[in-house]
Coordinates of C-alpha atoms in Angstrom, one line a residue:
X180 CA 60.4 71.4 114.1
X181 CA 61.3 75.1 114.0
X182 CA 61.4 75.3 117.9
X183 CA 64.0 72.5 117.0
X184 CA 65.7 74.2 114.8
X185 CA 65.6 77.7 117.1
X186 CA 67.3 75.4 119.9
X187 CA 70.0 74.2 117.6
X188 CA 71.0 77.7 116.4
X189 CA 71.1 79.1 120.0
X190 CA 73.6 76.0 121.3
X191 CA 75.7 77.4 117.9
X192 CA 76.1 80.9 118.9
X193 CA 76.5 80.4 122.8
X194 CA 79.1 77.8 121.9
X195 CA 80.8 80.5 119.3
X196 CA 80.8 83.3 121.8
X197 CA 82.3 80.3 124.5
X198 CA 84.8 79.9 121.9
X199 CA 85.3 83.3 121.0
X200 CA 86.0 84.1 125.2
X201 CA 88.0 81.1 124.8
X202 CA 90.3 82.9 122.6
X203 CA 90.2 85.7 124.1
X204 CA 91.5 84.5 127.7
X205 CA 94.5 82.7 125.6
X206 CA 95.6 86.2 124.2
X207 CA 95.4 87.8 127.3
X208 CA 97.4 84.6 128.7
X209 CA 99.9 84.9 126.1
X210 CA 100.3 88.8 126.3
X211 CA 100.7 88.1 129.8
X212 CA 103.6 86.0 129.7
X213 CA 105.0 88.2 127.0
X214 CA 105.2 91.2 128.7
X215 CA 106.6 89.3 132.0
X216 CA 108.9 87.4 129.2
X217 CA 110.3 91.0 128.4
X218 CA 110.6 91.7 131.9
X219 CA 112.3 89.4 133.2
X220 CA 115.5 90.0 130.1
X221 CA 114.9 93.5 131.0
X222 CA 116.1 92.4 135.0
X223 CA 118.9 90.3 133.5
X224 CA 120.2 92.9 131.3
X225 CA 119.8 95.2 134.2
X226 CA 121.4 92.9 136.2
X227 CA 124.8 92.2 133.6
X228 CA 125.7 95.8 133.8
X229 CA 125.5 96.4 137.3
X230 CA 127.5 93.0 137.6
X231 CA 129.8 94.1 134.6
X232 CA 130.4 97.7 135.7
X233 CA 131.0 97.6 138.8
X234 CA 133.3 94.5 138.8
X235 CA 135.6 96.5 136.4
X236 CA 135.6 99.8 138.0
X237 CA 135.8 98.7 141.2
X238 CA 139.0 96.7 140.2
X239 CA 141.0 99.2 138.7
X240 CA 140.2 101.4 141.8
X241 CA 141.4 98.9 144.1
X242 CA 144.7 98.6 141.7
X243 CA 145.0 102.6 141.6
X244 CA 144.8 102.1 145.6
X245 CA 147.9 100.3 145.5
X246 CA 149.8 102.4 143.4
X247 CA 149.7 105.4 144.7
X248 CA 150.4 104.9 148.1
X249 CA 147.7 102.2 149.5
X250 CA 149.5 98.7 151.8
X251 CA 146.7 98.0 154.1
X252 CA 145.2 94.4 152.8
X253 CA 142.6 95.1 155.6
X254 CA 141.5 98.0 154.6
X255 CA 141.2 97.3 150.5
X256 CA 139.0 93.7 152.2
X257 CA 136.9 96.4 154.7
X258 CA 135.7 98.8 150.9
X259 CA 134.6 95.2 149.5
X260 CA 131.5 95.1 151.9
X261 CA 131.5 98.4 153.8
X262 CA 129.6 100.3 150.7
X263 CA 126.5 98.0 152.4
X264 CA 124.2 101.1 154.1
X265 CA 123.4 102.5 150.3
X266 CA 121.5 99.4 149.8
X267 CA 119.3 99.7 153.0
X268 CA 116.9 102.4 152.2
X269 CA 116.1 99.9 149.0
X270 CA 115.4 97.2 151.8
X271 CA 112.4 99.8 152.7
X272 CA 111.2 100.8 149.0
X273 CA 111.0 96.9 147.9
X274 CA 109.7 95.5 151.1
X275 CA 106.1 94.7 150.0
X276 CA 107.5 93.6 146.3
X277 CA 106.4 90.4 146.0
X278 CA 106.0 88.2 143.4
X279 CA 102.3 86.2 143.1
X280 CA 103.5 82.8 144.2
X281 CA 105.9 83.8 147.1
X282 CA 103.2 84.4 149.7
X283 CA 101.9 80.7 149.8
X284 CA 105.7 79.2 150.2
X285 CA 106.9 78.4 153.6
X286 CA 109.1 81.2 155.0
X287 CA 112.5 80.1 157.3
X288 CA 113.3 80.6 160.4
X289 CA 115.0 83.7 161.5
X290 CA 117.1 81.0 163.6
X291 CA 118.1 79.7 160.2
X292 CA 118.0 83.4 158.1
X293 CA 120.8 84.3 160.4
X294 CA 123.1 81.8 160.1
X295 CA 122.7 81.7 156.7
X296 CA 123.8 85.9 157.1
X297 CA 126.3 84.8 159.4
X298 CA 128.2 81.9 157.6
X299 CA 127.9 83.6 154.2
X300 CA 129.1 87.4 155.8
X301 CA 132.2 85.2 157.4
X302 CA 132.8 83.4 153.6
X303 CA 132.9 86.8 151.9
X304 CA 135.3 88.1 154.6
X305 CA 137.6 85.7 153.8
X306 CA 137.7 85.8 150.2
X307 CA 137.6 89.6 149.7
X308 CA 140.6 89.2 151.7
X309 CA 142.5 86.9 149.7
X310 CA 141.9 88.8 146.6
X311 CA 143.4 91.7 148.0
X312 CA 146.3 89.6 148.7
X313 CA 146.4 88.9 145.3
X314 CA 145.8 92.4 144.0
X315 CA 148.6 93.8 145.8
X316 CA 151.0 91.0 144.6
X317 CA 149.5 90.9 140.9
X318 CA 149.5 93.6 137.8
X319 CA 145.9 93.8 137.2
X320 CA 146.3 92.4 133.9
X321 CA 147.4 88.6 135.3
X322 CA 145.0 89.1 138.4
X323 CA 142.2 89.5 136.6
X324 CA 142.9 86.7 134.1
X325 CA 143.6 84.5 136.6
X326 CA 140.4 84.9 138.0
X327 CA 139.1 83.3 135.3
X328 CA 139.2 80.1 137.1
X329 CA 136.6 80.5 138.8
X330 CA 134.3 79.5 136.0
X331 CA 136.0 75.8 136.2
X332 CA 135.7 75.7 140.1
X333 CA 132.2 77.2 139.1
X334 CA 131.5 74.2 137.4
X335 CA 132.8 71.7 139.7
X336 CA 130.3 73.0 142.7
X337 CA 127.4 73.3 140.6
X338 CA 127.7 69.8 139.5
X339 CA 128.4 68.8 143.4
X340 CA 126.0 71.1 144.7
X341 CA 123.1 72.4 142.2
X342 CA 122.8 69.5 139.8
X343 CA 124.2 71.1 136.8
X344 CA 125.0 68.9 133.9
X345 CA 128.2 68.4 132.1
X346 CA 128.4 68.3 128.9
X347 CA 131.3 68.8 126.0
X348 CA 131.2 72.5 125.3
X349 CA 131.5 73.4 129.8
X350 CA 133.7 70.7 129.9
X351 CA 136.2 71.9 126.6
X352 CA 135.0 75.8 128.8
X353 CA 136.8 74.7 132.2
X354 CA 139.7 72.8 130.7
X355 CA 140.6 76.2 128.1
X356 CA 139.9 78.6 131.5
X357 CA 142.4 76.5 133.6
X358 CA 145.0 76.3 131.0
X359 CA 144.9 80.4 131.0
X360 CA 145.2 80.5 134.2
X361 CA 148.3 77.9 134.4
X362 CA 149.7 80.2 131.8
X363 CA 150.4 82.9 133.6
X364 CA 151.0 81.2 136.5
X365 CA 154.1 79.5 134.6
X366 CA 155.2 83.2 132.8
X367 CA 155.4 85.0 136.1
X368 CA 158.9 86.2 134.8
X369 CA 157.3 88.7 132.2
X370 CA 155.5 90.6 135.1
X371 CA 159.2 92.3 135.5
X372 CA 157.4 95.4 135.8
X373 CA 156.5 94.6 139.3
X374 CA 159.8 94.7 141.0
X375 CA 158.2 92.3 143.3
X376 CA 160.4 89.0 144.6
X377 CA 159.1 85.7 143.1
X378 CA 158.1 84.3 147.2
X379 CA 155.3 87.3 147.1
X380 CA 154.4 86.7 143.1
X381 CA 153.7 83.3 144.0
X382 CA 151.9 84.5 147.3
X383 CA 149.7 86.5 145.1
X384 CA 148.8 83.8 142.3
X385 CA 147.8 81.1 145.2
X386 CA 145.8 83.7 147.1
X387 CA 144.0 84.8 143.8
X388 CA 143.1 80.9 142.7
X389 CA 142.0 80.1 146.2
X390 CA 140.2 83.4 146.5
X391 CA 138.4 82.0 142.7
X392 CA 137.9 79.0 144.3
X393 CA 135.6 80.3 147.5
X394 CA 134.2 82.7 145.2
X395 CA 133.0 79.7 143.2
X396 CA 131.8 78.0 146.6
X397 CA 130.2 81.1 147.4
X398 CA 128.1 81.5 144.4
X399 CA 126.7 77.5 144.4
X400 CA 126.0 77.7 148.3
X401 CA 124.0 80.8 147.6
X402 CA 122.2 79.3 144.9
X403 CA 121.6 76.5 147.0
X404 CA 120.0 79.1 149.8
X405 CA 117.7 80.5 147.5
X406 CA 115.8 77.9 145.9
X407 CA 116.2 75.6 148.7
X408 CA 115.9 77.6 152.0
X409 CA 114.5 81.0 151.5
X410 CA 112.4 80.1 148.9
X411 CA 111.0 83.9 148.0
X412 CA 110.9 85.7 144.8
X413 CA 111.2 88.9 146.1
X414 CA 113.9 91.9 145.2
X415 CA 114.0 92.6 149.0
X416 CA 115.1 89.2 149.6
X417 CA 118.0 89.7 147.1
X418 CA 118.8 93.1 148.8
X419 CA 118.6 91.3 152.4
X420 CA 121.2 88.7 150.9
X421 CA 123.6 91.2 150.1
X422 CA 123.2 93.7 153.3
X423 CA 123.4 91.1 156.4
X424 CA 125.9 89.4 154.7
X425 CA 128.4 92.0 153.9
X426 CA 127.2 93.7 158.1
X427 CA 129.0 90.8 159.1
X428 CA 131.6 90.2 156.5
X429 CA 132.3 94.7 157.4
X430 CA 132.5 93.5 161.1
X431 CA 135.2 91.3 160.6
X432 CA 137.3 93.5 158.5
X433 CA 137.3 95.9 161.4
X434 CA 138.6 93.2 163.5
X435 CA 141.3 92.7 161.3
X436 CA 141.9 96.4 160.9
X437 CA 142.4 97.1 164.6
X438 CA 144.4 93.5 165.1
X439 CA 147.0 93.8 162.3
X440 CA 147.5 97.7 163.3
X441 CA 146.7 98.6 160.2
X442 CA 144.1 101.7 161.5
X443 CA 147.1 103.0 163.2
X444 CA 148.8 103.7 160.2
X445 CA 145.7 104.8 158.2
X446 CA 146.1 108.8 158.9
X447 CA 149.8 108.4 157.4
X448 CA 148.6 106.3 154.4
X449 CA 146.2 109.1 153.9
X450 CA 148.5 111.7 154.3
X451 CA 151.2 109.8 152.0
X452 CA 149.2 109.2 149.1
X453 CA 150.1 110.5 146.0
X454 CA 147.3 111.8 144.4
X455 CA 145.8 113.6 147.7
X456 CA 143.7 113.3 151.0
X457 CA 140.7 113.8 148.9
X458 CA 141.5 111.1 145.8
X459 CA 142.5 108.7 148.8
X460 CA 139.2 108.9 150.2
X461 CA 137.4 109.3 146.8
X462 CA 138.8 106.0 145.9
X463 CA 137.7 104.0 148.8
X464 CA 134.3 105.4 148.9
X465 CA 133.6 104.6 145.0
X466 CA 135.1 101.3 145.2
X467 CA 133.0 100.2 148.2
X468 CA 129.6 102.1 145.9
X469 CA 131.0 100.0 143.3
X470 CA 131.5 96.6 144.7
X471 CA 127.6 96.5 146.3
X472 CA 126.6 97.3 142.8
X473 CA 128.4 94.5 141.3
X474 CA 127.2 92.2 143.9
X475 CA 123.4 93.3 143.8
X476 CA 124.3 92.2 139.7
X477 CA 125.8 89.4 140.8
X478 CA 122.9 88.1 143.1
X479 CA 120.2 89.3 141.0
X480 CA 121.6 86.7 138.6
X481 CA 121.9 83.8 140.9
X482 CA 118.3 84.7 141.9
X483 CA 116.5 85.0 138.4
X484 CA 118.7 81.9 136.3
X485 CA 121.8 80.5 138.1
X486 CA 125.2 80.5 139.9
X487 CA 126.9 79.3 136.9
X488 CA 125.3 81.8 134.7
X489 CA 126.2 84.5 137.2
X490 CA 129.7 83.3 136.6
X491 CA 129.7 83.0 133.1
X492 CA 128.9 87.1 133.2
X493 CA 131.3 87.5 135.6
X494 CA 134.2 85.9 133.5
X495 CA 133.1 88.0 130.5
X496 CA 134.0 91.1 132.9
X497 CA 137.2 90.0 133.0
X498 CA 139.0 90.2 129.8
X499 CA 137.9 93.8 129.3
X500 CA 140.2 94.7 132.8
X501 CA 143.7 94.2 131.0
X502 CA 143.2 96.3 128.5
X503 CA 142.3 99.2 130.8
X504 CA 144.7 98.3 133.0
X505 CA 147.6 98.7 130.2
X506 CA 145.9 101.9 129.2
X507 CA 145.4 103.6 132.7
X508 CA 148.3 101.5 134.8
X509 CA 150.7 100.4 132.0
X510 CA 150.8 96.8 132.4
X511 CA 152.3 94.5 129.5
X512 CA 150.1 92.6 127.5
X513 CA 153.0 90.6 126.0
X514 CA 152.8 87.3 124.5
X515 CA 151.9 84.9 126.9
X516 CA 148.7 87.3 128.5
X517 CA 147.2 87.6 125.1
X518 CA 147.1 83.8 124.4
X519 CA 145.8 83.9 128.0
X520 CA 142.9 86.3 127.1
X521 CA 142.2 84.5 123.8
X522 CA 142.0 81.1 126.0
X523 CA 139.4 83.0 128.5
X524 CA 137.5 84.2 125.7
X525 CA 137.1 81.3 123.7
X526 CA 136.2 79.5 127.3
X527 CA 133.4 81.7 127.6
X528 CA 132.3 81.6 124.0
X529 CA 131.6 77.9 124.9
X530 CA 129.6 79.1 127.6
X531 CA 127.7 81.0 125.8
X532 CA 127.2 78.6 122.8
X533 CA 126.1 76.0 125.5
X534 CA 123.2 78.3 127.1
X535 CA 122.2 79.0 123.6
X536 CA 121.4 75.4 122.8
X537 CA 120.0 75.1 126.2
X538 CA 117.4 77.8 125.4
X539 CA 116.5 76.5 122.2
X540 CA 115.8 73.1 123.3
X541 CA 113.9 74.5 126.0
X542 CA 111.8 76.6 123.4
X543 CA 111.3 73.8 121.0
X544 CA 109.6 71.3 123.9
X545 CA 107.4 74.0 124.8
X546 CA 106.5 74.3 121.2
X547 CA 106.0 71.3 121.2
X548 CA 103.9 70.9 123.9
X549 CA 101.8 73.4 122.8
X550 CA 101.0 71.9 119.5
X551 CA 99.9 68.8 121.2
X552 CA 97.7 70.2 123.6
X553 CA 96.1 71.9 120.3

């Protein structure tokens, strides 16, 4: 009877210290994915400043550009990628980061790694080009709210391309985005600051929307590329996306620069520019630092939520630019662009609003689940 009882009382306290490991592993689980939680927001806040930044400042360098004595398209396209070689000795330090999972995935091809560099460089050529059509044609003010349609061509590719759902609040998003962008289009005779003939204002808006357009294009296909072809969770693999890509799209522009003429005129644009030989080349060099920032913002958000998020960050960017550019390049802000800016903000306000309620039903199944499996 007592060697009974002696039995029963050791099954009780090897199955309360089982228990009591039990618990334990579960708060080291939790911690774990608390602390990689608070990592990963500390990557995507990381991430909107470079994006937010970078897209700004680089902007309202490429505008100061213009003013003061900058015309070659070519070259304001060639500082959009050319910034590339500060990124490459990163390529070196984040080479062996890698993420637990991404070893046992199934690498691509370096067949199908470079035309994925090559397609994508040849994409970004062409649409850093047509925003410097538009930036030459456009105050900054109107450019920069017009590039708020990309976050309804944003939304069309991700529902083509990566699945994304439609729902009221994106839908009431693109339809108040594209009216702000039709306004200014239809009010182009309250840019009179300008001095520039309606044939090239009109140049400028179409370049711009197309120019939004690709952008848009560009962000889903690269989405598409990273969960779908690449398939690593590395920051070297965001870095790789951004360097290749920007060799080739840098290739091109010099190309362009020697068959438009435009790098025979460079020395006298230098010479000619207002503000000096040194600001001339100041400006290029810190809008082409600037513009691989933004981007290595801009992919680090593709890579850690989505293309449409990316976006969504992106547009938020863009009401800030008018209002420097009225205090450094004295735009008007008359009627029509601040119904315009009111119109983008409340289109990303819905944005927002809909990522919120996306989060929270997200947190509430897995507290759900949780409370089941208890």
């Amino acid at each position: 009877m007592e060697n009974s009882i002696q039995q029963v009382e050791l099954q009780i306290q090897e199955s309360s210290r089982q228990i009591s490991k039990d618990d334990e592993t579960n708060q080291q689980q939790v911690s774990g994915r608390s602390n990689k939680h608070y990592g990963w927001w500390f990557r995507i806040f990381l991430y909107i400043i470079f994006l937010l930044v970078g897209q700004s400042a680089a902007t309202l360098l490429g505008r100061f550009y213009y003013d003061h004595g900058g015309n070659s398209k070519w070259m304001a396209t060639f500082v959009q990628s050319a910034g590339f070689p500060i990124l490459i000795p990163l390529l070196f330090i984040f080479k062996f980061s890698k993420k637990i999972d991404s070893s046992s995935r199934e690498k691509p091809s370096r067949t199908s790694l470079f035309v994925i560099y090559v397609f994508f460089g040849l994409l970004l050529a062409g649409d850093n080009l047509m925003y410097s059509y538009g930036l030459l044609y456009l105050p900054v003010s109107t450019y920069s709210l017009i590039c708020a349609s990309q976050l309804a061509f944003n939304c069309l590719f991700s529902l083509l391309l990566n699945a994304q759902k439609f729902t009221a609040l994106i839908l009431n998003s693109v339809v108040i985005v594209t009216i702000s962008a039709a306004l200014l289009a239809v009010h182009s005779e309250s840019d009179t600051s300008t001095k520039l003939p309606v044939g090239k204002y009109v140049i400028g808006f179409v370049c711009t929307v197309a120019a939004s357009a690709t952008y848009a294009l560009y962000l889903s296909l690269l989405e598409v590329a990273f969960k779908r072809v690449i398939k690593s969770e590395t920051f070297d693999t965001i870095l790789k996306m951004q360097v290749f890509p920007s060799f080739i799209a840098t290739c091109v522009c010099v190309v362009g620069l020697y068959a438009s003429g435009d790098v025979r005129v460079l020395t006298a644009e230098m010479d000619g520019f207002q503000k000096g030989e040194v600001s001339y080349l100041m400006t290029l060099i810190w809008t082409a630092v600037l513009w691989q920032i933004c981007c290595i913002g801009l992919l680090g958000l593709i890579f850690e939520v989505s293309s449409l998020f990316s976006n969504v960050i992106s547009t938020l960017g863009l009401p800030a630019v008018p209002v420097f550019a009225v205090i450094f390049f004295h735009d008007k802000m008359d009627g029509e662009k601040v119904i315009a800016l009111l119109l983008a903000l409340w289109g990303f306000l819905s944005y927002v609003y809909q990522n919120y309620l996306d989060d929270s039903k997200a947190k509430s199944e897995i507290n759900d689940a949780a409370t089941i499996t208890h």
